[in-house]
């Protein structure tokens, strides 16, 4: 049973999550939160958490939160000795690429990504042979090996800017076919896509959106650009997880649905008690591999350390740094 002094110590944190974590569940998290906070101090560690992490991670132990772009930018600035990446593997690799002097840990090595799995470095080399001279814009949701074969990276928050920054009529954009198609609708640049998909966002359909509008009159629909274009077309706004967060903050809709991973709504709703957050949403099984218990274990045992193959590091870093310089 959780000691009363532990509950006392962390009780101010409960105020942050009381709208999304019932009081009866709070003691289940208390020991892990208390121990993680202590281990962070002892180990000189910081926790970077993606917007899809659960509220007890996002609001109670994370030092820095954000979308893929923000996490990459912030990882670069960390001067603590250890970065624990509460997110998926490509995010931890990006942190290590940008801040190689730090120890980067990921609590569960199985936290992958269907997009990262959809393409290999050999595939990128074949694309280059097929389209000689056409620059390769690579979504950060990829392995270091794929980034190393690329000219520049992008995230969902800067994809259009990155594509247009190249000043060319045609680019290869990989591996997310839907992100590529959604960006193609916003730009004059011709985009050659790959057929990778996010297993979370590809499950949404236009019929889902239409049904939500019937069931929840007046609802505003925000969609992630990894959704199929016919889903984005039904939405009122499309943007990265940070863009969606900002949109809700600025517009304060009475009702909103976030067509994306489930934890997003929980995390944002904490800050906007007057906004009604409507489901549906889909869970990302990879993001959900990360738990408080896993983060605690990671800090206790200093596992799993993320390393980068030195033969690829410089080229992959260049592709990410080019993106960050835009
Ligand atoms: P964001 O960069 O928008 O946070 O997206 C990352 C991701 O994995 C979305 O599925
Ligand atoms: Fe990958 Fe999709 Fe999960 Fe994001 S939500 S980590 S793109 S599988």
XYZ file of C-alpha atoms and ligand atoms in Angstrom:
344
model
C 0.000 0.000 0.000
C 1.204 3.508 -0.791
C 2.558 5.303 2.254
C 0.564 8.337 3.398
C 3.694 10.506 3.331
C 4.195 9.717 -0.361
C 0.611 10.723 -1.127
C 1.138 13.875 0.854
C 4.339 14.749 -0.971
C 2.878 14.414 -4.431
C -0.609 15.725 -3.683
C 0.038 19.087 -5.472
C 0.544 17.078 -8.669
C -2.896 15.561 -8.383
C -4.399 19.006 -8.867
C -3.022 18.961 -12.427
C -4.729 15.723 -13.408
C -7.827 15.564 -11.226
C -10.106 16.048 -14.244
C -8.705 13.018 -16.052
C -7.524 10.657 -13.283
C -10.161 9.607 -10.723
C -9.027 10.051 -7.111
C -9.449 6.342 -6.455
C -6.801 5.558 -9.131
C -4.256 8.115 -7.932
C -2.575 5.910 -5.254
C -1.713 3.397 -8.008
C 0.580 5.989 -9.592
C 1.904 7.601 -6.418
C 4.939 5.411 -5.639
C 6.219 5.482 -9.208
C 5.787 9.245 -9.517
C 7.523 9.894 -6.205
C 10.421 7.568 -7.072
C 10.815 8.985 -10.590
C 11.010 12.535 -9.231
C 13.735 11.431 -6.790
C 15.672 9.461 -9.418
C 15.606 12.408 -11.816
C 17.372 14.527 -9.206
C 19.863 11.808 -8.247
C 20.719 10.877 -11.819
C 20.649 14.412 -13.232
C 18.007 13.325 -15.722
C 15.209 15.019 -17.614
C 12.128 13.429 -19.146
C 10.946 14.500 -22.587
C 7.390 13.347 -23.267
C 5.408 13.371 -26.493
C 1.851 14.724 -26.554
C 0.513 11.146 -26.859
C 1.835 10.070 -23.456
C -0.723 9.371 -20.746
C -1.612 12.230 -18.339
C 0.255 10.802 -15.332
C 3.441 10.865 -17.420
C 2.690 14.051 -19.342
C 1.585 16.180 -16.386
C 3.316 14.584 -13.400
C 6.870 13.505 -14.332
C 7.751 15.095 -17.697
C 10.067 18.124 -17.775
C 9.478 18.938 -21.432
C 6.440 18.037 -23.532
C 5.527 18.648 -27.144
C 5.213 17.408 -30.706
C 8.089 15.746 -32.579
C 9.472 19.089 -33.697
C 9.469 20.626 -30.216
C 11.013 17.508 -28.680
C 13.824 17.580 -31.265
C 14.511 21.271 -30.644
C 14.415 20.864 -26.867
C 16.565 17.717 -26.873
C 19.331 19.737 -28.475
C 19.378 22.167 -25.537
C 19.379 19.638 -22.685
C 22.455 19.827 -20.488
C 21.385 17.233 -17.923
C 23.386 14.011 -18.195
C 20.447 11.781 -19.045
C 17.455 12.209 -21.321
C 14.602 9.738 -20.854
C 12.447 9.845 -23.950
C 8.828 9.052 -23.144
C 7.749 8.521 -26.709
C 8.677 6.194 -29.554
C 12.066 4.994 -30.726
C 12.579 7.412 -33.610
C 12.104 10.305 -31.173
C 14.799 8.913 -28.881
C 17.131 8.434 -31.857
C 16.538 12.015 -32.946
C 17.365 13.242 -29.426
C 20.606 11.236 -29.438
C 21.516 12.488 -32.926
C 21.074 16.103 -31.853
C 22.698 15.784 -28.431
C 25.217 12.938 -28.742
C 27.030 13.782 -25.491
C 23.958 12.870 -23.408
C 22.850 9.398 -22.423
C 19.470 8.880 -24.063
C 17.213 6.199 -22.601
C 13.967 4.755 -23.916
C 11.912 2.859 -21.335
C 10.690 0.196 -23.771
C 12.498 -0.863 -26.929
C 9.269 -2.132 -28.444
C 7.945 1.436 -28.774
C 8.238 1.559 -32.560
C 6.164 3.201 -35.291
C 4.386 1.749 -38.323
C 5.715 4.591 -40.472
C 9.321 3.965 -39.437
C 8.793 0.263 -40.219
C 7.432 0.983 -43.688
C 10.697 1.923 -45.414
C 14.376 0.947 -45.427
C 17.540 2.723 -46.496
C 17.692 0.412 -49.556
C 14.206 1.597 -50.574
C 15.396 5.223 -50.471
C 18.426 4.370 -52.640
C 16.113 2.724 -55.185
C 13.867 5.798 -55.214
C 16.902 7.976 -55.910
C 17.831 5.754 -58.859
C 14.305 6.005 -60.200
C 14.083 9.788 -59.769
C 17.640 11.071 -60.258
C 18.278 14.530 -58.827
C 14.923 14.768 -57.018
C 15.520 15.714 -53.364
C 14.313 13.392 -50.633
C 12.267 14.938 -47.801
C 11.958 12.446 -44.972
C 9.452 12.519 -42.147
C 11.189 12.241 -38.770
C 9.126 9.088 -38.131
C 11.928 7.004 -39.679
C 15.092 5.155 -38.682
C 18.508 6.798 -38.607
C 19.471 4.640 -41.606
C 16.654 6.178 -43.667
C 17.442 9.698 -42.467
C 21.068 9.154 -43.507
C 19.902 8.595 -47.112
C 17.812 11.785 -47.090
C 18.431 15.411 -48.001
C 16.287 16.941 -45.292
C 13.798 15.876 -42.631
C 10.380 17.283 -41.812
C 7.676 16.867 -39.195
C 3.932 17.308 -39.498
C 4.462 20.805 -38.055
C 6.797 22.066 -40.797
C 6.340 19.746 -43.804
C 5.038 22.373 -46.214
C 7.723 24.894 -45.246
C 10.441 22.264 -45.677
C 9.149 21.175 -49.094
C 8.914 24.771 -50.336
C 12.282 25.741 -48.871
C 14.055 23.575 -51.419
C 13.045 25.770 -54.357
C 12.520 22.810 -56.703
C 9.461 21.768 -58.732
C 9.437 18.150 -57.494
C 10.367 16.324 -54.285
C 10.190 12.793 -52.972
C 8.401 12.816 -49.633
C 8.494 9.705 -47.528
C 7.313 7.482 -45.961
C 3.809 8.792 -45.093
C 1.614 8.677 -48.180
C -1.223 10.587 -46.521
C 0.952 13.350 -45.112
C 2.484 13.693 -48.593
C -0.958 13.862 -50.236
C -2.201 16.375 -47.655
C 0.825 18.605 -48.247
C 0.493 18.215 -52.038
C -2.908 19.901 -51.738
C -1.307 22.974 -50.177
C 1.642 23.536 -52.488
C 2.623 23.914 -56.145
C 5.532 21.526 -55.618
C 4.921 18.100 -57.153
C 5.247 15.402 -54.512
C 6.243 11.801 -55.107
C 4.990 9.739 -52.177
C 5.792 6.375 -50.575
C 3.050 4.027 -49.401
C 3.694 4.077 -45.640
C 0.829 4.750 -43.243
C 0.351 5.466 -39.564
C -1.612 2.533 -38.182
C -3.428 4.870 -35.786
C -4.515 7.625 -38.159
C -5.285 5.445 -41.180
C -8.181 3.901 -39.241
C -10.238 7.111 -39.217
C -12.803 7.413 -42.001
C -14.887 10.287 -43.423
C -17.961 8.430 -42.125
C -16.541 8.654 -38.566
C -16.316 12.429 -38.887
C -19.792 12.786 -40.363
C -21.228 10.641 -37.550
C -19.511 12.726 -34.882
C -21.012 15.877 -36.389
C -24.481 14.287 -36.193
C -23.990 12.994 -32.639
C -22.387 16.190 -31.311
C -23.918 19.214 -33.069
C -21.559 22.155 -33.403
C -18.426 20.089 -32.755
C -15.206 21.456 -34.267
C -13.085 18.764 -35.917
C -9.287 18.946 -35.745
C -7.344 16.237 -37.571
C -3.716 15.166 -37.710
C -2.266 15.273 -41.263
C -1.321 11.584 -41.008
C -5.051 10.944 -41.546
C -6.157 10.048 -45.096
C -6.899 13.139 -47.241
C -10.626 12.332 -47.381
C -10.673 12.520 -43.567
C -8.712 15.780 -43.514
C -11.182 17.146 -46.089
C -14.019 16.561 -43.597
C -12.144 18.364 -40.807
C -12.231 22.057 -39.915
C -8.489 22.214 -39.355
C -5.477 19.925 -39.758
C -2.153 20.244 -37.971
C 0.508 18.602 -35.869
C -0.224 17.699 -32.271
C 1.256 21.054 -31.182
C -0.806 22.896 -33.812
C -3.984 21.239 -32.527
C -3.082 22.151 -28.942
C -2.510 25.774 -29.931
C -5.726 25.870 -31.952
C -7.792 24.788 -28.951
C -6.007 27.331 -26.740
C -6.637 30.188 -29.144
C -10.202 29.398 -30.236
C -11.670 27.816 -27.074
C -14.354 25.881 -28.997
C -17.363 24.770 -26.952
C -16.955 21.232 -28.359
C -14.034 19.723 -30.166
C -12.925 16.330 -31.435
C -9.234 15.608 -31.962
C -8.936 13.077 -34.762
C -5.765 11.524 -33.450
C -4.355 9.494 -30.538
C -6.523 9.318 -27.394
C -4.156 10.831 -24.819
C -4.062 14.144 -26.683
C -7.563 15.121 -25.567
C -6.887 14.073 -21.965
C -3.683 16.087 -21.824
C -5.138 19.247 -23.339
C -8.456 19.061 -21.495
C -6.658 19.635 -18.203
C -5.975 23.214 -19.296
C -9.401 23.913 -20.820
C -12.191 23.014 -18.397
C -14.811 24.846 -20.469
C -14.098 22.895 -23.661
C -15.947 19.615 -24.181
C -13.615 17.039 -25.724
C -15.511 14.465 -27.751
C -14.104 11.042 -28.661
C -13.602 8.994 -30.971
C -9.894 8.591 -30.897
C -7.505 5.705 -31.550
C -4.747 4.399 -29.291
C -1.155 4.119 -30.505
C 0.075 0.745 -29.201
C 3.686 1.935 -29.490
C 3.229 5.097 -27.458
C 1.318 3.049 -24.898
C 4.358 0.801 -24.328
C 5.708 3.636 -22.188
C 4.445 3.581 -18.610
C 5.397 5.122 -15.272
C 6.747 1.736 -14.157
C 8.869 1.569 -17.317
C 10.227 5.083 -16.813
C 11.094 4.245 -13.205
C 12.876 1.049 -14.288
C 14.693 2.968 -16.976
C 16.054 5.444 -14.421
C 16.891 2.714 -11.904
C 18.787 0.496 -14.342
C 19.834 3.082 -16.951
C 18.191 1.115 -19.739
C 17.607 1.060 -22.635
C 20.401 3.210 -23.912
C 19.911 4.499 -27.456
C 23.009 4.339 -29.631
C 23.535 5.466 -33.208
C 25.634 3.640 -35.789
C 28.595 6.019 -36.260
C 28.708 5.304 -40.002
C 25.269 6.924 -40.384
C 25.222 9.505 -37.614
C 26.762 12.468 -39.445
C 24.558 12.149 -42.549
C 21.379 11.601 -40.541
C 22.212 14.534 -38.244
C 22.707 16.796 -41.237
C 19.225 15.961 -42.554
C 17.653 16.793 -39.169
C 19.754 19.935 -38.684
C 18.797 21.205 -42.152
C 15.180 20.932 -41.096
C 15.781 22.750 -37.822
C 17.555 25.600 -39.596
C 14.418 26.444 -41.614
P 3.527 15.206 -34.137
O 4.874 15.596 -34.628
O 2.407 15.970 -34.756
O 3.490 15.246 -32.646
O 3.237 13.702 -34.582
C 4.020 12.628 -34.197
C 3.346 11.368 -34.403
O 3.872 10.316 -34.225
C 1.969 11.458 -34.837
O 1.406 10.257 -35.002
Fe 3.849 6.083 -35.370
Fe 1.259 6.557 -35.745
Fe 2.090 5.796 -33.351
Fe 2.678 8.251 -34.273
S 0.676 7.451 -33.801
S 4.085 6.829 -33.287
S 2.954 7.827 -36.468
S 2.203 4.572 -35.239
